[in-house]
Short mmCIF file of C-alpha atoms and ligand atoms in Angstrom, two decimals:
data_model
loop_
_atom_site.label_atom_id
_atom_site.label_comp_id
_atom_site.label_asym_id
_atom_site.label_seq_id
_atom_site.Cartn_x
_atom_site.Cartn_y
_atom_site.Cartn_z
CA UNK B 1 118.32 128.56 43.78
CA UNK B 2 119.98 126.12 45.99
CA UNK B 3 117.08 127.51 48.85
CA UNK B 4 114.34 126.37 46.31
CA UNK B 5 115.66 122.88 46.27
CA UNK B 6 116.26 122.97 49.73
CA UNK B 7 112.84 124.20 50.38
CA UNK B 8 111.79 121.49 47.78
CA UNK B 9 113.10 119.05 49.74
CA UNK B 10 111.45 119.93 52.97
CA UNK B 11 108.21 120.73 51.86
CA UNK B 12 107.74 117.72 49.38
CA UNK B 13 109.83 114.62 51.05
CA UNK B 14 110.13 115.55 54.67
CA UNK B 15 110.99 112.32 55.79
CA UNK B 16 113.26 111.01 53.38
CA UNK B 17 117.08 109.98 54.34
CA UNK B 18 119.81 111.61 52.46
CA UNK B 19 120.39 108.47 52.16
CA UNK B 20 116.84 107.43 50.12
CA UNK B 21 117.41 111.43 48.34
CA UNK B 22 121.02 110.18 46.94
CA UNK B 23 120.08 106.67 45.78
CA UNK B 24 119.27 106.98 41.85
CA UNK B 25 117.03 104.30 42.62
CA UNK B 26 114.58 105.76 44.94
CA UNK B 27 115.21 108.61 42.89
CA UNK B 28 113.75 106.25 39.49
CA UNK B 29 110.48 104.61 42.12
CA UNK B 30 109.55 108.50 43.02
CA UNK B 31 109.48 110.10 39.74
CA UNK B 32 106.48 112.74 38.75
CA UNK B 33 104.45 110.40 36.10
CA UNK B 34 101.04 112.34 35.50
CA UNK B 35 99.11 114.88 36.12
CA UNK B 36 98.00 114.21 40.03
CA UNK B 37 101.88 114.15 40.70
CA UNK B 38 103.26 117.57 39.81
CA UNK B 39 99.70 119.34 39.92
CA UNK B 40 101.49 119.18 44.18
CA UNK B 41 104.96 120.52 43.22
CA UNK B 42 102.99 123.53 40.56
CA UNK B 43 100.45 125.70 39.30
CA UNK B 44 99.94 123.89 36.03
CA UNK B 45 98.68 125.96 33.28
CA UNK B 46 95.83 125.01 30.34
CA UNK B 47 98.16 124.04 28.24
CA UNK B 48 99.80 122.20 30.79
CA UNK B 49 96.85 120.07 31.79
CA UNK B 50 95.49 119.72 28.20
CA UNK B 51 97.92 118.67 27.22
CA UNK B 52 98.68 116.09 30.68
CA UNK B 53 95.05 114.90 30.06
CA UNK B 54 96.08 112.72 27.10
CA UNK B 55 95.84 115.18 24.37
CA UNK B 56 99.31 115.24 23.64
CA UNK B 57 101.51 112.26 21.47
CA UNK B 58 102.68 109.16 23.14
CA UNK B 59 106.21 110.16 24.71
CA UNK B 60 105.47 109.89 28.68
CA UNK B 61 106.65 111.71 31.03
CA UNK B 62 109.13 111.41 33.91
CA UNK B 63 111.47 113.42 36.01
CA UNK B 64 113.24 112.34 38.33
CA UNK B 65 112.67 114.88 42.51
CA UNK B 66 116.26 115.53 42.17
CA UNK B 67 115.35 117.77 38.89
CA UNK B 68 111.95 118.45 39.46
CA UNK B 69 113.43 121.02 43.27
CA UNK B 70 115.01 123.09 39.55
CA UNK B 71 111.62 123.99 37.80
CA UNK B 72 109.62 127.04 38.67
CA UNK B 73 106.73 126.35 40.35
CA UNK B 74 105.20 129.03 39.51
CA UNK B 75 105.67 129.94 35.08
CA UNK B 76 105.36 127.54 32.95
CA UNK B 77 107.59 129.40 30.78
CA UNK B 78 110.88 128.89 32.74
CA UNK B 79 113.60 126.85 30.29
CA UNK B 80 114.25 124.05 32.17
CA UNK B 81 110.18 123.58 32.90
CA UNK B 82 109.04 123.58 29.13
CA UNK B 83 112.25 121.20 28.54
CA UNK B 84 110.30 117.95 30.89
CA UNK B 85 107.41 119.40 31.22
CA UNK B 86 104.54 118.15 28.09
CA UNK B 87 102.19 120.98 26.96
CA UNK B 88 99.10 120.91 23.82
CA UNK B 89 101.62 122.06 21.50
CA UNK B 90 103.04 118.69 21.24
CA UNK B 91 99.83 117.32 19.77
CA UNK B 92 100.25 120.71 17.06
CA UNK B 93 101.46 118.72 13.74
CA UNK B 94 103.49 121.67 11.09
CA UNK B 95 103.89 120.16 7.72
CA UNK B 96 107.37 119.10 7.29
CA UNK B 97 107.42 116.83 10.23
CA UNK B 98 108.11 113.09 10.36
CA UNK B 99 107.22 110.49 13.06
CA UNK B 100 110.92 109.33 11.96
CA UNK B 101 112.73 112.50 11.02
CA UNK B 102 116.61 110.97 9.80
CA UNK B 103 115.13 107.43 9.04
CA UNK B 104 116.34 105.05 11.63
CA UNK B 105 114.54 102.82 10.53
CA UNK B 106 116.10 102.17 7.34
CA UNK B 107 119.46 102.11 8.35
CA UNK B 108 118.79 100.00 10.72
CA UNK B 109 120.54 96.88 10.49
CA UNK B 110 119.40 94.45 13.86
CA UNK B 111 117.06 95.87 16.48
CA UNK B 112 118.55 97.78 17.52
CA UNK B 113 121.23 98.84 15.41
CA UNK B 114 121.89 101.81 13.27
CA UNK B 115 124.27 101.77 10.52
CA UNK B 116 124.51 104.80 8.72
CA UNK B 117 128.21 105.91 8.57
CA UNK B 118 130.93 103.35 6.79
CA UNK B 119 132.57 103.43 10.91
CA UNK B 120 130.80 103.36 13.47
CA UNK B 121 127.07 102.47 14.58
CA UNK B 122 124.39 103.77 16.68
CA UNK B 123 123.23 100.88 19.36
CA UNK B 124 120.37 101.64 20.55
CA UNK B 125 120.95 99.35 24.12
CA UNK B 126 117.13 100.84 26.11
CA UNK B 127 114.10 102.68 25.69
CA UNK B 128 114.01 104.22 28.86
CA UNK B 129 115.28 107.08 30.51
CA UNK B 130 115.06 108.70 34.09
CA UNK B 131 113.73 111.38 32.62
CA UNK B 132 111.89 111.42 29.37
CA UNK B 133 112.34 115.16 26.79
CA UNK B 134 110.11 117.15 25.26
CA UNK B 135 112.36 117.37 22.49
CA UNK B 136 112.86 113.85 21.94
CA UNK B 137 114.81 113.00 18.35
CA UNK B 138 113.51 109.53 19.42
CA UNK B 139 109.96 109.74 20.68
CA UNK B 140 108.69 107.40 18.09
CA UNK B 141 110.01 104.91 20.59
CA UNK B 142 111.69 105.86 23.75
CA UNK B 143 109.39 105.03 27.62
CA UNK B 144 107.40 102.11 25.53
CA UNK B 145 107.83 99.24 26.18
CA UNK B 146 106.60 99.17 29.32
CA UNK B 147 108.77 97.98 32.67
CA UNK B 148 110.51 95.36 30.00
CA UNK B 149 113.85 94.64 30.94
CA UNK B 150 116.62 95.24 28.14
CA UNK B 151 117.26 91.67 26.73
CA UNK B 152 120.23 90.16 26.28
CA UNK B 153 119.16 88.09 23.32
CA UNK B 154 118.46 90.83 21.17
CA UNK B 155 121.20 93.19 22.64
CA UNK B 156 123.24 89.68 21.15
CA UNK B 157 122.05 89.94 17.84
CA UNK B 158 123.57 93.52 17.91
CA UNK B 159 126.74 92.82 18.84
CA UNK B 160 127.40 89.51 16.01
CA UNK B 161 126.85 91.53 13.84
CA UNK B 162 129.71 94.42 14.54
CA UNK B 163 131.50 91.38 14.94
CA UNK B 164 131.17 90.34 11.66
CA UNK B 165 131.36 93.85 10.20
CA UNK B 166 135.08 94.40 11.14
CA UNK B 167 134.90 97.91 9.16
CA UNK B 168 133.07 99.38 12.84
CA UNK B 169 135.81 100.90 14.62
CA UNK B 170 133.13 103.27 16.79
CA UNK B 171 129.80 102.08 18.42
CA UNK B 172 128.39 104.79 20.19
CA UNK B 173 125.70 103.23 22.79
CA UNK B 174 122.70 105.23 22.95
CA UNK B 175 118.87 104.67 23.81
CA UNK B 176 116.72 105.57 25.82
CA UNK B 177 119.84 106.06 28.20
CA UNK B 178 122.94 103.25 28.80
CA UNK B 179 122.73 105.33 32.17
CA UNK B 180 119.69 103.95 32.39
CA UNK B 181 120.59 100.35 33.33
CA UNK B 182 122.35 98.97 36.51
CA UNK B 183 125.86 98.49 36.43
CA UNK B 184 125.19 93.70 34.97
CA UNK B 185 124.04 95.22 32.71
CA UNK B 186 125.70 97.04 31.32
CA UNK B 187 129.05 95.78 32.05
CA UNK B 188 127.43 92.14 29.98
CA UNK B 189 127.22 94.49 27.33
CA UNK B 190 130.58 96.60 27.58
CA UNK B 191 132.47 93.39 27.64
CA UNK B 192 131.26 91.67 24.98
CA UNK B 193 132.04 94.68 22.79
CA UNK B 194 135.40 95.38 24.37
CA UNK B 195 135.99 92.00 23.40
CA UNK B 196 135.56 92.31 19.77
CA UNK B 197 139.30 93.25 18.20
CA UNK B 198 138.15 95.98 15.66
CA UNK B 199 135.62 98.36 17.25
CA UNK B 200 138.93 100.89 19.00
CA UNK B 201 136.05 103.69 20.34
CA UNK B 202 133.55 102.67 22.24
CA UNK B 203 130.78 105.64 23.67
CA UNK B 204 127.83 106.74 26.00
CA UNK B 205 125.52 109.20 25.01
CA UNK B 206 123.20 110.25 27.97
CA UNK B 207 122.08 113.04 30.11
CA UNK B 208 121.78 110.75 33.45
CA UNK B 209 125.03 112.88 35.44
CA UNK B 210 122.65 116.38 34.73
CA UNK B 211 118.78 114.61 36.00
CA UNK B 212 119.95 112.36 38.21
CA UNK B 213 123.70 112.42 38.96
CA UNK B 214 122.75 110.37 41.87
CA UNK B 215 123.91 107.46 39.23
CA UNK B 216 127.71 108.02 38.61
CA UNK B 217 128.13 106.12 41.55
CA UNK B 218 132.34 105.05 42.29
CA UNK B 219 130.75 101.65 41.00
CA UNK B 220 130.03 102.82 37.57
CA UNK B 221 132.93 105.31 37.14
CA UNK B 222 135.02 102.63 38.20
CA UNK B 223 133.71 99.77 36.38
CA UNK B 224 133.63 102.47 33.18
CA UNK B 225 137.40 103.02 33.62
CA UNK B 226 137.16 99.37 32.26
CA UNK B 227 137.28 99.57 29.22
CA UNK B 228 138.97 102.16 28.12
CA UNK B 229 139.48 104.64 25.39
CA UNK B 230 135.75 104.81 26.58
CA UNK B 231 134.21 108.39 25.66
CA UNK B 232 130.58 110.19 26.88
CA UNK B 233 128.10 112.33 24.47
CA UNK B 234 126.42 113.87 27.97
CA UNK B 235 122.93 116.17 26.66
CA UNK B 236 123.08 119.35 28.14
CA UNK B 237 120.19 122.18 27.34
CA UNK B 238 120.85 124.62 29.83
CA UNK B 239 122.65 126.08 32.96
CA UNK B 240 120.59 125.84 35.50
CA UNK B 241 121.25 122.56 35.04
CA UNK B 242 125.17 122.54 35.69
CA UNK B 243 124.41 122.34 40.25
CA UNK B 244 126.57 120.85 42.27
CA UNK B 245 125.90 117.84 41.88
CA UNK B 246 125.62 117.73 37.93
CA UNK B 247 129.26 118.94 38.48
CA UNK B 248 130.54 116.61 40.91
CA UNK B 249 129.15 113.94 38.63
CA UNK B 250 130.96 115.13 35.69
CA UNK B 251 134.43 115.44 37.84
CA UNK B 252 133.87 111.67 38.78
CA UNK B 253 133.08 110.59 34.72
CA UNK B 254 136.61 113.09 34.30
CA UNK B 255 138.27 111.64 36.77
CA UNK B 256 137.34 108.40 35.59
CA UNK B 257 139.42 109.35 32.59
CA UNK B 258 136.53 109.11 30.27
CA UNK B 259 136.87 112.23 27.85
CA UNK B 260 133.40 114.37 28.12
CA UNK B 261 131.69 116.01 25.28
CA UNK B 262 127.88 117.55 24.87
CA UNK B 263 125.89 117.33 22.70
CA UNK B 264 122.51 120.26 22.74
CA UNK B 265 119.47 120.62 20.79
CA UNK B 266 118.85 124.64 20.36
CA UNK B 267 115.94 124.80 21.30
CA UNK B 268 113.45 128.22 20.89
CA UNK B 269 113.17 130.42 24.13
CA UNK B 270 115.07 127.50 26.32
CA UNK B 271 118.22 128.41 24.90
CA UNK B 272 119.18 130.42 21.48
CA UNK B 273 119.76 134.16 23.10
CA UNK B 274 123.48 134.43 22.98
CA UNK B 275 123.37 135.27 26.86
CA UNK B 276 122.65 131.43 27.85
CA UNK B 277 124.57 129.72 24.75
CA UNK B 278 127.46 130.74 26.24
CA UNK B 279 127.23 130.11 30.03
CA UNK B 280 126.31 126.72 28.95
CA UNK B 281 129.66 126.33 27.28
CA UNK B 282 131.28 127.61 29.87
CA UNK B 283 129.70 126.32 31.95
CA UNK B 284 130.55 122.67 30.35
CA UNK B 285 134.80 124.34 29.69
CA UNK B 286 134.50 124.39 32.64
CA UNK B 287 133.99 121.42 34.31
CA UNK B 288 135.78 119.08 31.91
CA UNK B 289 133.28 118.40 28.92
CA UNK B 290 133.90 119.62 25.78
CA UNK B 291 130.98 121.23 23.92
CA UNK B 292 130.84 118.95 20.40
CA UNK B 293 127.47 119.96 19.04
CA UNK B 294 124.93 122.04 19.26
CA UNK B 295 122.24 121.09 16.87
CA UNK B 296 118.70 121.98 14.66
CA UNK B 297 116.37 121.27 15.87
CA UNK B 298 114.77 117.62 14.26
CA UNK B 299 111.18 118.24 13.01
CA UNK B 300 110.03 115.19 14.84
CA UNK B 301 106.15 115.76 15.74
CA UNK B 302 104.61 118.78 17.07
CA UNK B 303 108.15 120.21 17.53
CA UNK B 304 107.54 123.78 16.34
CA UNK B 305 106.66 125.34 19.00
CA UNK B 306 110.85 124.60 20.00
CA UNK B 307 112.14 124.94 16.76
CA UNK B 308 114.52 127.89 16.50
CA UNK B 309 114.99 129.07 12.13
CA UNK B 310 118.54 128.39 10.85
CA UNK B 311 119.49 131.95 10.80
CA UNK B 312 119.43 132.71 14.57
CA UNK B 313 121.45 128.77 15.25
CA UNK B 314 124.19 130.48 12.49
CA UNK B 315 123.84 133.99 14.72
CA UNK B 316 124.70 132.04 17.75
CA UNK B 317 127.39 130.77 15.90
CA UNK B 318 128.77 133.34 15.21
CA UNK B 319 128.37 135.13 18.88
CA UNK B 320 130.57 132.83 19.97
CA UNK B 321 133.54 131.75 17.15
CA UNK B 322 136.23 134.37 17.93
CA UNK B 323 134.59 136.04 20.19
CA UNK B 324 135.41 133.74 23.28
CA UNK B 325 137.52 129.75 23.59
CA UNK B 326 137.22 127.42 20.45
CA UNK B 327 137.55 124.28 23.22
CA UNK B 328 133.58 126.24 23.96
CA UNK B 329 132.83 126.80 20.32
CA UNK B 330 130.82 123.11 19.38
CA UNK B 331 129.80 122.12 15.78
CA UNK B 332 127.11 123.43 15.03
CA UNK B 333 124.60 120.71 13.42
CA UNK B 334 121.94 119.77 11.22
CA UNK B 335 120.73 115.91 11.08
CA UNK B 336 119.24 115.53 7.77
CA UNK B 337 115.74 114.63 7.61
CA UNK B 338 115.54 111.37 5.30
CA UNK B 339 119.09 110.11 5.94
CA UNK B 340 121.54 112.52 4.53
CA UNK B 341 124.31 111.77 8.58
CA UNK B 342 125.26 115.35 10.07
CA UNK B 343 125.71 117.83 8.15
CA UNK B 344 127.70 120.68 9.87
CA UNK B 345 126.28 124.67 9.14
CA UNK B 346 127.72 127.77 9.60
CA UNK B 347 128.08 131.13 9.39
CA UNK B 348 129.83 132.10 6.18
CA UNK B 349 133.51 132.69 5.76
CA UNK B 350 134.82 132.39 1.87
CA UNK B 351 133.10 136.69 1.15
CA UNK B 352 134.53 135.41 -2.44
CA UNK B 353 137.67 133.32 -4.70
CA UNK B 354 139.10 134.42 -7.22
CA UNK B 355 143.09 133.26 -8.59
CA UNK B 356 144.79 135.09 -6.14
CA UNK B 357 143.36 134.08 -3.36
CA UNK B 358 140.92 134.38 -1.06
CA UNK B 359 139.08 136.95 0.36
CA UNK B 360 138.01 135.43 4.26
CA UNK B 361 135.30 137.70 7.13
CA UNK B 362 136.90 137.68 10.16
CA UNK B 363 134.49 137.62 13.45
CA UNK B 364 134.50 141.34 13.70
CA UNK B 365 133.28 141.35 10.37
CA UNK B 366 136.03 142.76 8.42
CA UNK B 367 137.17 141.44 5.51
CA UNK B 368 140.68 139.63 4.82
CA UNK B 369 142.55 138.59 1.81
CA UNK B 370 144.72 134.94 1.60
CA UNK B 371 147.06 134.73 -0.68
CA UNK B 372 146.07 130.80 -1.80
CA UNK B 373 148.16 128.69 -3.65
CA UNK B 374 146.93 126.87 -6.48
CA UNK B 375 147.53 123.00 -7.85
CA UNK B 376 148.80 125.24 -11.00
CA UNK B 377 151.94 126.46 -7.81
CA UNK B 378 152.01 121.94 -7.17
CA UNK B 379 152.84 121.47 -10.37
CA UNK B 380 155.91 123.73 -9.83
CA UNK B 381 157.45 122.27 -7.33
CA UNK B 382 156.70 118.91 -8.69
CA UNK B 383 158.29 120.44 -12.13
CA UNK B 384 161.99 121.08 -9.79
CA UNK B 385 162.38 117.29 -8.53
CA UNK B 386 163.99 114.46 -10.32
CA UNK B 387 161.78 112.52 -13.22
CA UNK B 388 162.16 110.00 -9.53
CA UNK B 389 159.96 111.79 -7.54
CA UNK B 390 163.21 112.36 -5.39
CA UNK B 391 164.74 115.75 -4.91
C1 PLP X 1 125.13 111.37 15.47
C2 PLP X 1 125.16 109.30 14.43
C3 PLP X 1 126.46 109.19 14.98
C4 PLP X 1 127.89 109.76 14.97
O1 PLP X 1 128.55 111.00 14.89
P1 PLP X 1 129.97 111.07 15.10
O2 PLP X 1 129.55 112.38 14.30
O3 PLP X 1 130.85 110.47 14.75
O4 PLP X 1 128.87 111.96 15.70
C5 PLP X 1 126.72 107.22 14.30
N1 PLP X 1 125.62 107.13 13.62
C6 PLP X 1 124.57 107.39 13.68
C7 PLP X 1 123.17 107.06 13.09
C8 PLP X 1 124.17 108.61 14.21
O5 PLP X 1 122.92 109.71 14.07
#
């Protein structure tokens, strides 16, 4: 892989200096944006060509040279390639698919601010990404506003709302990808959020460490570390993303004291095998990233070629739980269409429940009994205490 990547750079960017290649702004400026760009570096399939010629939806195309160097030039079914190069299936809409399946618009309380859960908010601080994932849950809005710079005036509206709502103790910055913002803008945002006394936790959701690891500079991590407790959720799709560069970026974040979690979307033919998923979760744990959520793919328009049956997702979780380190097992969730929030789903472990207790299924399928206590037995203890509740 590393050799293929060196060859990629030598062939397509022969005059690029190391300093440029490792500069995130250079990476952003030289992204692959259209059919002409892509056909230079790969043999496009008929389905890809059709999509690139405009048949597909509104989600733009963008791939950093770094991430492009991980793509297989000859195999359109390569997992990483499928996540970023559109195919004509994107324009095929299936039953039940929607542009905003999670009904985020309905919970939007200020422009860019979604308040669905009692104590935390989702703050969409930009619609920019360095690389656009074809299965994006927010494909309805990302990459739409052509190069308008992020607006402090819009952000201020959301910040005022958070300041006025003392129940909000957790602010999740997402988008778009917040780490595509310049340090100055991120610092402006973080300073104002940290100044709100009831905001206990700030989190950033990002894929940058894996698609633009050059962005994770010492300047960035030093700045972020001023705003602790600050956590980060890394969007990770496939073990092939865990390159030397990505590993170094994750190490810099972890060394800055940022607790790292991961979010993975379960994708058909991309990461829905026990081997791939286990490799990914092990790879993350080794890099100090705790697998947090495994998402059932949201039914956005044109997503059926990405979606895996829930039954298979349950089998995959069953292939991890008990079989490997508990820290390596994410919570499998369906983000409920219609705005119900994230609902965890698990293989059935309670087989039967009766007066004497529970029958449980262990990770190898064997049944076990647990002698449960009932509310009656709790009363028994209460009866033996004195009327004022003291022993
Ligand atoms: C996912 C999400 C959150 C954060 O949920 P956690 O389970 O706390 O990670 C908050 N708000 C919205 C709208 C979300 O979709």
